[in-house]
CSV table of C-alpha atoms in Angstrom, one decimal:
chain,number,residue,atom,x,y,z
A,1,UNK,CA,-0.4,12.6,-25.6
A,2,UNK,CA,-2.5,15.8,-25.8
A,3,UNK,CA,-1.4,19.0,-24.1
A,4,UNK,CA,-2.9,19.7,-20.7
A,5,UNK,CA,-5.3,22.6,-20.6
A,6,UNK,CA,-4.0,25.1,-18.2
A,7,UNK,CA,-6.4,27.4,-16.3
A,8,UNK,CA,-5.9,31.1,-16.8
A,9,UNK,CA,-8.4,32.4,-14.3
A,10,UNK,CA,-6.9,34.1,-11.3
A,11,UNK,CA,-7.7,32.2,-8.2
A,12,UNK,CA,-7.9,33.5,-4.7
A,13,UNK,CA,-7.9,31.0,-1.8
A,14,UNK,CA,-11.0,30.9,0.3
A,15,UNK,CA,-9.4,31.2,3.7
A,16,UNK,CA,-12.6,30.9,5.7
A,17,UNK,CA,-13.3,27.6,3.9
A,18,UNK,CA,-9.8,26.4,4.7
A,19,UNK,CA,-10.2,27.3,8.3
A,20,UNK,CA,-13.5,25.4,8.4
A,21,UNK,CA,-11.9,22.2,7.3
A,22,UNK,CA,-8.8,22.7,9.5
A,23,UNK,CA,-10.4,21.2,12.6
A,24,UNK,CA,-11.7,18.3,10.5
A,25,UNK,CA,-8.2,17.7,9.0
A,26,UNK,CA,-6.5,17.7,12.4
A,27,UNK,CA,-9.0,15.2,13.8
A,28,UNK,CA,-8.8,13.2,10.7
A,29,UNK,CA,-5.0,12.9,10.9
A,30,UNK,CA,-5.3,11.5,14.5
A,31,UNK,CA,-8.1,9.2,13.5
A,32,UNK,CA,-6.1,7.7,10.6
A,33,UNK,CA,-3.0,7.4,12.9
A,34,UNK,CA,-5.1,5.4,15.2
A,35,UNK,CA,-6.6,3.1,12.6
A,36,UNK,CA,-3.5,1.1,12.0
A,37,UNK,CA,-2.9,3.0,8.8
A,38,UNK,CA,0.3,4.4,7.5
A,39,UNK,CA,1.9,7.6,8.5
A,40,UNK,CA,4.9,8.1,6.3
A,41,UNK,CA,8.3,7.4,7.7
A,42,UNK,CA,11.9,6.8,7.2
A,43,UNK,CA,15.2,7.6,8.7
A,44,UNK,CA,18.7,8.7,7.7
A,45,UNK,CA,20.2,5.3,8.2
A,46,UNK,CA,22.6,4.0,10.8
A,47,UNK,CA,26.4,4.0,10.4
A,48,UNK,CA,26.5,0.3,9.5
A,49,UNK,CA,24.3,-2.5,10.8
A,50,UNK,CA,23.9,-3.3,14.5
A,51,UNK,CA,25.8,-6.4,15.2
A,52,UNK,CA,23.9,-9.3,16.8
A,53,UNK,CA,25.5,-10.3,20.0
A,54,UNK,CA,26.2,-14.0,20.6
A,55,UNK,CA,24.0,-16.0,22.8
A,56,UNK,CA,20.3,-15.6,23.4
A,57,UNK,CA,18.7,-12.3,22.4
A,58,UNK,CA,17.0,-9.9,24.8
A,59,UNK,CA,13.9,-11.4,26.5
A,60,UNK,CA,15.0,-14.9,25.8
A,61,UNK,CA,15.6,-17.5,28.6
A,62,UNK,CA,16.0,-21.2,28.4
A,63,UNK,CA,12.2,-21.5,29.1
A,64,UNK,CA,10.5,-18.4,27.6
A,65,UNK,CA,10.5,-15.6,25.0
A,66,UNK,CA,9.0,-12.2,25.7
A,67,UNK,CA,7.1,-10.5,22.9
A,68,UNK,CA,5.4,-7.1,23.3
A,69,UNK,CA,2.3,-6.3,21.3
A,70,UNK,CA,1.5,-2.6,20.9
A,71,UNK,CA,-2.1,-1.5,20.5
A,72,UNK,CA,-3.8,1.9,19.9
A,73,UNK,CA,-7.0,2.7,21.7
A,74,UNK,CA,-9.1,2.9,18.6
A,75,UNK,CA,-12.4,3.3,20.4
A,76,UNK,CA,-11.1,6.4,22.1
A,77,UNK,CA,-9.9,7.8,18.8
A,78,UNK,CA,-13.2,7.1,17.2
A,79,UNK,CA,-15.1,8.7,20.1
A,80,UNK,CA,-12.9,11.8,19.9
A,81,UNK,CA,-13.2,12.3,16.1
A,82,UNK,CA,-16.7,10.9,15.4
A,83,UNK,CA,-15.3,9.2,12.3
A,84,UNK,CA,-16.8,5.9,11.4
A,85,UNK,CA,-14.8,2.7,11.3
A,86,UNK,CA,-15.5,-0.9,12.2
A,87,UNK,CA,-14.7,-1.7,15.9
A,88,UNK,CA,-11.7,-3.9,16.2
A,89,UNK,CA,-12.7,-5.6,19.5
A,90,UNK,CA,-10.8,-6.5,22.6
A,91,UNK,CA,-7.2,-6.4,21.5
A,92,UNK,CA,-5.8,-7.7,24.8
A,93,UNK,CA,-8.1,-10.7,24.6
A,94,UNK,CA,-6.9,-11.3,21.0
A,95,UNK,CA,-3.3,-11.3,22.0
A,96,UNK,CA,-4.0,-13.7,24.9
A,97,UNK,CA,-5.6,-16.1,22.3
A,98,UNK,CA,-2.4,-15.9,20.2
A,99,UNK,CA,-0.3,-16.6,23.3
A,100,UNK,CA,-2.3,-19.6,24.2
A,101,UNK,CA,-2.2,-21.0,20.6
A,102,UNK,CA,1.6,-20.6,20.5
A,103,UNK,CA,2.1,-22.3,23.9
A,104,UNK,CA,-0.4,-25.1,23.2
A,105,UNK,CA,1.6,-25.9,20.0
A,106,UNK,CA,5.1,-26.1,21.2
A,107,UNK,CA,5.9,-22.5,22.0
A,108,UNK,CA,8.5,-20.6,20.2
A,109,UNK,CA,11.1,-23.3,19.4
A,110,UNK,CA,10.2,-25.1,22.7
A,111,UNK,CA,10.2,-21.9,24.7
A,112,UNK,CA,7.0,-20.5,26.2
A,113,UNK,CA,5.9,-17.2,24.6
A,114,UNK,CA,5.2,-14.5,27.2
A,115,UNK,CA,3.0,-11.9,25.5
A,116,UNK,CA,2.9,-8.4,27.0
A,117,UNK,CA,0.2,-5.9,26.0
A,118,UNK,CA,1.0,-2.2,25.7
A,119,UNK,CA,-1.3,0.6,24.7
A,120,UNK,CA,0.0,3.6,22.8
A,121,UNK,CA,-1.8,6.9,22.7
A,122,UNK,CA,-2.0,8.1,19.1
A,123,UNK,CA,-3.0,11.6,20.2
A,124,UNK,CA,0.5,12.1,21.7
A,125,UNK,CA,2.5,10.6,18.9
A,126,UNK,CA,5.9,12.3,18.6
A,127,UNK,CA,9.5,11.3,18.4
A,128,UNK,CA,9.9,11.8,22.2
A,129,UNK,CA,6.9,9.5,22.8
A,130,UNK,CA,8.2,6.9,20.5
A,131,UNK,CA,11.6,7.0,22.2
A,132,UNK,CA,9.9,6.6,25.6
A,133,UNK,CA,7.9,3.6,24.4
A,134,UNK,CA,11.0,2.0,22.9
A,135,UNK,CA,12.9,2.5,26.2
A,136,UNK,CA,10.1,0.9,28.1
A,137,UNK,CA,9.9,-2.1,25.8
A,138,UNK,CA,13.6,-2.7,25.4
A,139,UNK,CA,14.8,-1.7,28.9
A,140,UNK,CA,11.9,-2.5,31.2
A,141,UNK,CA,10.2,-5.4,29.3
A,142,UNK,CA,13.5,-6.5,27.7
A,143,UNK,CA,11.5,-7.9,24.8
A,144,UNK,CA,12.9,-10.2,22.1
A,145,UNK,CA,10.4,-8.9,19.6
A,146,UNK,CA,7.8,-6.1,19.4
A,147,UNK,CA,4.7,-6.1,17.1
A,148,UNK,CA,4.1,-2.5,16.3
A,149,UNK,CA,0.8,-0.8,15.4
A,150,UNK,CA,0.6,3.0,15.4
A,151,UNK,CA,4.3,3.6,15.5
A,152,UNK,CA,5.0,6.1,12.7
A,153,UNK,CA,7.8,8.4,13.8
A,154,UNK,CA,11.1,8.1,12.0
A,155,UNK,CA,13.1,7.1,15.1
A,156,UNK,CA,10.9,4.2,16.2
A,157,UNK,CA,12.2,1.3,14.3
A,158,UNK,CA,15.9,2.3,14.4
A,159,UNK,CA,15.5,2.6,18.2
A,160,UNK,CA,14.4,-1.1,18.5
A,161,UNK,CA,17.1,-2.3,16.1
A,162,UNK,CA,19.8,-0.5,18.1
A,163,UNK,CA,18.6,-2.5,21.1
A,164,UNK,CA,18.7,-5.8,19.1
A,165,UNK,CA,14.9,-6.1,19.4
A,166,UNK,CA,13.1,-7.6,16.4
A,167,UNK,CA,10.4,-5.4,15.0
A,168,UNK,CA,7.4,-7.0,13.1
A,169,UNK,CA,5.6,-3.9,11.8
A,170,UNK,CA,1.9,-4.0,11.4
A,171,UNK,CA,1.4,-0.2,10.7
A,172,UNK,CA,1.4,-0.1,6.9
A,173,UNK,CA,4.8,1.7,7.3
A,174,UNK,CA,6.5,2.4,3.9
A,175,UNK,CA,9.7,0.4,4.0
A,176,UNK,CA,11.9,0.0,0.9
A,177,UNK,CA,14.3,-3.0,0.4
A,178,UNK,CA,17.3,-0.7,1.1
A,179,UNK,CA,15.7,0.4,4.4
A,180,UNK,CA,15.0,-3.2,5.4
A,181,UNK,CA,18.5,-4.2,4.5
A,182,UNK,CA,19.9,-1.3,6.6
A,183,UNK,CA,17.9,-2.5,9.6
A,184,UNK,CA,18.5,-6.2,8.9
A,185,UNK,CA,17.9,-8.6,10.7
A,186,UNK,CA,15.7,-6.6,13.0
A,187,UNK,CA,12.9,-5.0,10.9
A,188,UNK,CA,10.1,-7.0,9.2
A,189,UNK,CA,6.5,-6.9,8.1
A,190,UNK,CA,4.3,-10.0,8.0
A,191,UNK,CA,1.3,-8.2,6.4
A,192,UNK,CA,2.4,-5.7,3.8
A,193,UNK,CA,4.7,-5.4,0.7
A,194,UNK,CA,8.1,-3.9,0.2
A,195,UNK,CA,7.6,-0.3,-0.9
A,196,UNK,CA,9.8,0.0,-4.1
A,197,UNK,CA,8.2,-3.0,-5.7
A,198,UNK,CA,4.8,-1.4,-4.8
A,199,UNK,CA,5.8,1.8,-6.5
A,200,UNK,CA,7.0,0.0,-9.7
A,201,UNK,CA,3.7,-1.9,-9.9
A,202,UNK,CA,1.5,1.1,-9.0
A,203,UNK,CA,2.9,3.3,-11.8
A,204,UNK,CA,2.7,0.5,-14.3
A,205,UNK,CA,-0.9,-0.4,-13.4
A,206,UNK,CA,-2.0,3.3,-13.5
A,207,UNK,CA,-0.6,3.6,-17.0
A,208,UNK,CA,-2.3,0.4,-18.1
A,209,UNK,CA,-5.6,1.6,-16.6
A,210,UNK,CA,-5.2,4.8,-18.7
A,211,UNK,CA,-5.1,7.0,-15.5
A,212,UNK,CA,-2.6,9.3,-17.2
A,213,UNK,CA,-4.4,9.4,-20.5
A,214,UNK,CA,-4.7,13.0,-21.9
A,215,UNK,CA,-2.4,14.4,-19.2
A,216,UNK,CA,1.1,15.9,-19.4
A,217,UNK,CA,1.5,16.2,-15.7
A,218,UNK,CA,0.6,14.2,-12.6
A,219,UNK,CA,0.6,15.6,-9.1
A,220,UNK,CA,2.4,13.5,-6.5
A,221,UNK,CA,1.8,14.3,-2.8
A,222,UNK,CA,4.8,12.8,-1.1
A,223,UNK,CA,5.9,12.4,2.5
A,224,UNK,CA,9.1,14.3,3.1
A,225,UNK,CA,11.2,11.6,4.8
A,226,UNK,CA,14.6,10.2,3.7
A,227,UNK,CA,13.3,6.8,2.8
A,228,UNK,CA,10.3,8.2,0.9
A,229,UNK,CA,12.5,10.7,-0.9
A,230,UNK,CA,14.9,8.0,-2.1
A,231,UNK,CA,12.0,5.8,-3.3
A,232,UNK,CA,10.3,8.7,-5.2
A,233,UNK,CA,13.4,10.3,-6.7
A,234,UNK,CA,15.0,7.0,-7.7
A,235,UNK,CA,12.0,4.9,-8.6
A,236,UNK,CA,8.7,6.8,-9.0
A,237,UNK,CA,9.9,9.9,-10.9
A,238,UNK,CA,11.8,8.0,-13.6
A,239,UNK,CA,8.9,5.5,-14.1
A,240,UNK,CA,6.4,8.3,-14.3
A,241,UNK,CA,8.5,10.1,-17.0
A,242,UNK,CA,8.7,6.7,-18.8
A,243,UNK,CA,4.9,6.8,-18.7
A,244,UNK,CA,5.1,10.1,-20.5
A,245,UNK,CA,3.8,12.3,-17.6
A,246,UNK,CA,5.9,14.8,-15.8
A,247,UNK,CA,5.6,14.4,-12.0
A,248,UNK,CA,4.9,17.6,-10.0
A,249,UNK,CA,6.0,16.5,-6.5
A,250,UNK,CA,4.7,18.3,-3.4
A,251,UNK,CA,6.8,17.3,-0.4
A,252,UNK,CA,4.9,17.3,2.8
A,253,UNK,CA,6.4,17.5,6.3
A,254,UNK,CA,4.5,14.9,8.3
A,255,UNK,CA,6.1,15.6,11.7
A,256,UNK,CA,2.7,16.6,13.3
A,257,UNK,CA,-0.8,17.5,12.3
A,258,UNK,CA,0.1,21.2,11.9
A,259,UNK,CA,3.0,20.6,9.4
A,260,UNK,CA,0.9,17.9,7.7
A,261,UNK,CA,-2.1,20.2,7.2
A,262,UNK,CA,0.0,23.1,6.1
A,263,UNK,CA,1.9,21.0,3.6
A,264,UNK,CA,-1.2,19.5,2.1
A,265,UNK,CA,-2.9,22.9,1.8
A,266,UNK,CA,0.1,24.3,-0.1
A,267,UNK,CA,0.1,21.2,-2.3
A,268,UNK,CA,-3.5,21.8,-3.1
A,269,UNK,CA,-2.8,25.4,-3.9
A,270,UNK,CA,0.0,24.5,-6.2
A,271,UNK,CA,-1.9,21.8,-8.1
A,272,UNK,CA,-5.0,24.0,-8.4
A,273,UNK,CA,-3.0,26.9,-9.8
A,274,UNK,CA,-1.3,24.7,-12.3
A,275,UNK,CA,-4.4,23.0,-13.5
A,276,UNK,CA,-3.2,19.5,-12.6
A,277,UNK,CA,-6.0,17.1,-12.9
A,278,UNK,CA,-4.5,13.7,-11.8
A,279,UNK,CA,-3.2,13.1,-8.3
A,280,UNK,CA,-1.5,10.3,-6.5
A,281,UNK,CA,-0.1,9.8,-3.0
A,282,UNK,CA,3.2,8.2,-2.0
A,283,UNK,CA,4.3,7.7,1.5
A,284,UNK,CA,1.2,7.9,3.7
A,285,UNK,CA,-2.4,6.9,4.0
A,286,UNK,CA,-3.6,9.8,6.1
A,287,UNK,CA,-2.4,12.2,3.4
A,288,UNK,CA,-5.0,11.1,0.9
A,289,UNK,CA,-8.0,11.6,3.1
A,290,UNK,CA,-6.7,14.9,4.7
A,291,UNK,CA,-5.8,16.2,1.2
A,292,UNK,CA,-9.2,15.5,-0.1
A,293,UNK,CA,-10.7,17.4,2.8
A,294,UNK,CA,-8.5,20.4,2.0
A,295,UNK,CA,-9.1,20.2,-1.7
A,296,UNK,CA,-12.8,20.1,-1.2
A,297,UNK,CA,-12.6,23.7,0.2
A,298,UNK,CA,-11.3,25.0,-3.1
A,299,UNK,CA,-13.9,26.1,-5.6
A,300,UNK,CA,-13.6,24.3,-8.9
A,301,UNK,CA,-10.8,22.0,-7.9
A,302,UNK,CA,-11.9,18.4,-8.4
A,303,UNK,CA,-8.9,16.3,-9.6
A,304,UNK,CA,-9.1,12.5,-10.2
A,305,UNK,CA,-7.3,10.5,-7.6
A,306,UNK,CA,-5.3,7.3,-7.9
A,307,UNK,CA,-5.8,4.9,-4.9
A,308,UNK,CA,-4.0,2.1,-3.2
A,309,UNK,CA,-4.1,0.2,0.1
A,310,UNK,CA,-1.6,2.7,1.5
A,311,UNK,CA,-4.3,5.3,1.1
A,312,UNK,CA,-6.8,3.5,3.4
A,313,UNK,CA,-9.7,3.1,0.9
A,314,UNK,CA,-12.2,2.0,3.5
A,315,UNK,CA,-12.0,5.4,5.2
A,316,UNK,CA,-13.4,7.2,2.1
A,317,UNK,CA,-16.3,4.7,2.0
A,318,UNK,CA,-17.1,4.8,5.8
A,319,UNK,CA,-16.9,8.6,6.0
A,320,UNK,CA,-18.3,10.0,2.7
A,321,UNK,CA,-19.0,13.5,4.1
A,322,UNK,CA,-15.4,14.1,5.1
A,323,UNK,CA,-14.5,14.8,1.5
A,324,UNK,CA,-16.7,15.9,-1.4
A,325,UNK,CA,-18.8,13.1,-2.9
A,326,UNK,CA,-16.9,13.4,-6.2
A,327,UNK,CA,-13.6,12.6,-4.5
A,328,UNK,CA,-14.0,8.8,-5.2
A,329,UNK,CA,-15.2,9.2,-8.8
A,330,UNK,CA,-12.8,7.4,-11.1
A,331,UNK,CA,-10.5,6.2,-8.4
A,332,UNK,CA,-8.3,3.3,-9.6
A,333,UNK,CA,-5.1,1.7,-8.5
A,334,UNK,CA,-3.9,-1.4,-6.7
A,335,UNK,CA,-5.0,-3.2,-3.5
A,336,UNK,CA,-3.1,-5.7,-1.4
A,337,UNK,CA,-4.8,-5.4,2.0
A,338,UNK,CA,-8.4,-6.7,1.8
A,339,UNK,CA,-9.2,-5.7,5.5
A,340,UNK,CA,-9.1,-2.0,4.4
A,341,UNK,CA,-9.9,-2.3,0.7
A,342,UNK,CA,-13.1,-4.1,-0.1
A,343,UNK,CA,-16.3,-5.2,1.8
A,344,UNK,CA,-17.0,-8.9,2.5
A,345,UNK,CA,-19.7,-8.8,-0.2
A,346,UNK,CA,-16.9,-8.5,-2.7
A,347,UNK,CA,-14.5,-11.0,-1.1
A,348,UNK,CA,-15.9,-13.7,1.1
A,349,UNK,CA,-14.7,-13.7,4.6
A,350,UNK,CA,-12.7,-15.8,5.3
A,351,UNK,CA,-11.5,-16.6,1.8
A,352,UNK,CA,-8.0,-18.1,2.4
A,353,UNK,CA,-6.6,-21.0,4.4
A,354,UNK,CA,-4.5,-18.5,6.5
A,355,UNK,CA,-7.5,-16.3,7.3
A,356,UNK,CA,-9.4,-19.4,8.4
A,357,UNK,CA,-6.4,-20.5,10.5
A,358,UNK,CA,-6.2,-17.1,12.2
A,359,UNK,CA,-9.9,-16.9,12.8
A,360,UNK,CA,-9.8,-20.4,14.3
A,361,UNK,CA,-7.1,-19.4,16.7
A,362,UNK,CA,-9.2,-16.4,17.8
A,363,UNK,CA,-12.4,-18.4,18.0
A,364,UNK,CA,-10.6,-20.9,20.3
A,365,UNK,CA,-9.8,-18.0,22.5
A,366,UNK,CA,-13.4,-16.7,22.6
A,367,UNK,CA,-12.9,-14.0,20.0
A,368,UNK,CA,-15.1,-13.5,16.9
A,369,UNK,CA,-15.3,-10.8,14.2
A,370,UNK,CA,-18.3,-9.4,12.4
A,371,UNK,CA,-16.3,-8.6,9.3
A,372,UNK,CA,-12.8,-8.6,7.7
A,373,UNK,CA,-12.5,-4.9,8.4
A,374,UNK,CA,-13.2,-5.5,12.1
A,375,UNK,CA,-10.2,-8.0,12.0
A,376,UNK,CA,-7.9,-5.4,10.3
A,377,UNK,CA,-5.7,-5.3,13.5
A,378,UNK,CA,-6.2,-8.9,14.6
A,379,UNK,CA,-5.1,-10.4,11.3
A,380,UNK,CA,-1.7,-8.6,11.3
A,381,UNK,CA,-1.2,-9.6,14.9
A,382,UNK,CA,-1.8,-13.2,13.9
A,383,UNK,CA,0.6,-12.8,10.9
A,384,UNK,CA,3.3,-11.5,13.2
A,385,UNK,CA,2.8,-14.3,15.7
A,386,UNK,CA,2.9,-17.0,13.0
A,387,UNK,CA,6.1,-15.4,11.6
A,388,UNK,CA,7.7,-15.4,15.0
A,389,UNK,CA,6.9,-19.1,15.5
A,390,UNK,CA,8.0,-20.1,12.0
A,391,UNK,CA,11.5,-18.7,12.6
A,392,UNK,CA,11.9,-19.8,16.2
A,393,UNK,CA,10.7,-23.3,15.6
A,394,UNK,CA,13.7,-23.9,13.3
A,395,UNK,CA,16.4,-22.5,15.6
A,396,UNK,CA,18.6,-25.0,17.3
A,397,UNK,CA,20.5,-23.5,20.2
A,398,UNK,CA,20.6,-19.8,20.9
A,399,UNK,CA,17.6,-17.7,19.8
A,400,UNK,CA,18.5,-14.2,18.7
A,401,UNK,CA,17.7,-12.0,15.7
A,402,UNK,CA,20.4,-13.5,13.5
A,403,UNK,CA,19.5,-17.1,14.1
A,404,UNK,CA,15.8,-16.4,13.8
A,405,UNK,CA,16.3,-14.5,10.5
A,406,UNK,CA,18.5,-17.3,9.1
A,407,UNK,CA,15.6,-19.7,9.5
A,408,UNK,CA,13.2,-17.3,7.8
A,409,UNK,CA,15.6,-16.8,4.9
A,410,UNK,CA,15.5,-20.6,4.5
A,411,UNK,CA,11.9,-21.3,5.3
A,412,UNK,CA,10.1,-18.0,4.6
A,413,UNK,CA,8.8,-19.1,1.2
A,414,UNK,CA,6.3,-21.4,3.1
A,415,UNK,CA,4.8,-18.4,4.9
A,416,UNK,CA,1.5,-16.9,3.8
A,417,UNK,CA,0.1,-13.7,5.2
A,418,UNK,CA,-3.5,-13.7,6.3
A,419,UNK,CA,-3.7,-10.0,5.6
A,420,UNK,CA,-2.7,-10.0,1.9
A,421,UNK,CA,-1.9,-12.1,-1.2
A,422,UNK,CA,1.3,-13.6,-2.5
A,423,UNK,CA,4.6,-14.2,-0.6
A,424,UNK,CA,7.9,-12.3,-0.8
A,425,UNK,CA,9.8,-13.8,2.1
A,426,UNK,CA,12.8,-16.1,2.0
A,427,UNK,CA,16.3,-15.4,0.6
A,428,UNK,CA,16.6,-12.0,2.2
A,429,UNK,CA,12.9,-10.9,1.8
A,430,UNK,CA,11.6,-9.0,4.8
A,431,UNK,CA,8.1,-8.0,3.6
A,432,UNK,CA,5.6,-10.8,3.4
A,433,UNK,CA,2.9,-9.7,1.0
A,434,UNK,CA,3.9,-10.3,-2.6
A,435,UNK,CA,0.9,-9.8,-4.8
A,436,UNK,CA,-1.9,-7.3,-5.6
A,437,UNK,CA,-5.2,-6.9,-7.5
A,438,UNK,CA,-6.5,-3.9,-9.5
A,439,UNK,CA,-8.6,-1.8,-7.1
A,440,UNK,CA,-11.4,0.5,-8.4
A,441,UNK,CA,-14.2,2.5,-6.9
A,442,UNK,CA,-17.6,1.2,-8.2
A,443,UNK,CA,-20.0,4.1,-8.1
A,444,UNK,CA,-23.1,1.9,-8.5
A,445,UNK,CA,-22.1,-0.3,-5.6
A,446,UNK,CA,-20.8,2.6,-3.5
A,447,UNK,CA,-17.6,0.8,-2.5
A,448,UNK,CA,-14.3,-0.4,-3.9
A,449,UNK,CA,-14.0,-3.6,-5.8
A,450,UNK,CA,-11.2,-5.8,-7.0
A,451,UNK,CA,-10.7,-6.6,-10.6
A,452,UNK,CA,-8.8,-9.4,-12.3
A,453,UNK,CA,-6.5,-12.0,-10.6
A,454,UNK,CA,-3.8,-11.7,-8.0
A,455,UNK,CA,-0.6,-10.7,-9.7
A,456,UNK,CA,3.0,-10.6,-8.2
A,457,UNK,CA,4.5,-7.2,-7.6
A,458,UNK,CA,7.1,-6.1,-10.1
A,459,UNK,CA,10.6,-6.9,-9.1
């Protein structure tokens, strides 16, 4: 591999330019938080697993099962920021359609599903707000399960697990196998992959696509959370070194928009000063878009970016003026979430039996979607509901997190997500999506495209 050319010109930051993009970056972070995309997360881990009490779980009676669906007011977020994104429609009506479908088809193991709709304000996202929401759902609603969107703080999932409430996460939250095992049997995702297998695959594909060609160093913008640190230090860094590039990791505190923006600004300064020309993001979709905005304020800094579904590719396409036009040039990586990866012109909508099943459920409830992107929240809602039903329908006797998980360990291999390819459930799997395709920005078409077949994630 040839030596990287290092810049020797002294560089002074353009503070006025950084200030100009500051307001954009803050709004962008809120917008991406509200789009059902990933904000990085993780927690320090509990002192052992939470034991599952005998008998029925919370929110379960002989006749009913209470399930809470959390929604973010995306229309309000879009109005506040002005960023373009496909409207997701009436989420409350979508959840009612799912409730009717479950109850018209035998309920959850013979019990009627009682769906509760809760709206979360992405603008006030904080650990305290997450704790308050968890208390409401576990103490007031007494839910058996919660379907989460927009819950990104590190304390959210452990809070529900501690209350023995099943979490089916639909927030593109980065969860490694170790994390999922720590929170077992409470935390699941029906629409996204396990994070360490994603990292292993991502690095390998980038090497195969010659993303690192001619480089000695790759910049890694990383969310500074315990789970993400473990994945990067134990999985990503060794694999990158095996690919003959030295990772320069910039850890970013993602507690709020202030620390996020400050961390991304410093990362851009570091990479710019060291002449690093290849960048990738691990741990959070909002980081890629906000970083590109910050980097665009720095004269002469135009690195090539890797891309994955965790980076919310559709945002770049929908909002081309947020970051410099050259940002998307040469982007390549992997995609596993078509609703936020590629337009319907590249992948017919619907294209799978499970997509058709979910759209049929919604259509029966009077809900229709103009595009796959407009169904980017509805499809994970449907995935979560179908997963709940698959597990509950196999339980004989008491329904709780342990009995439900036992059925999914047995029957999970039959589950197929409507949100992504492959299947990784069954025998202890807690993340449903099990395959990917190469994802690339096509400059001539002006959007991202898939290349090649669906391939299982590396184990």
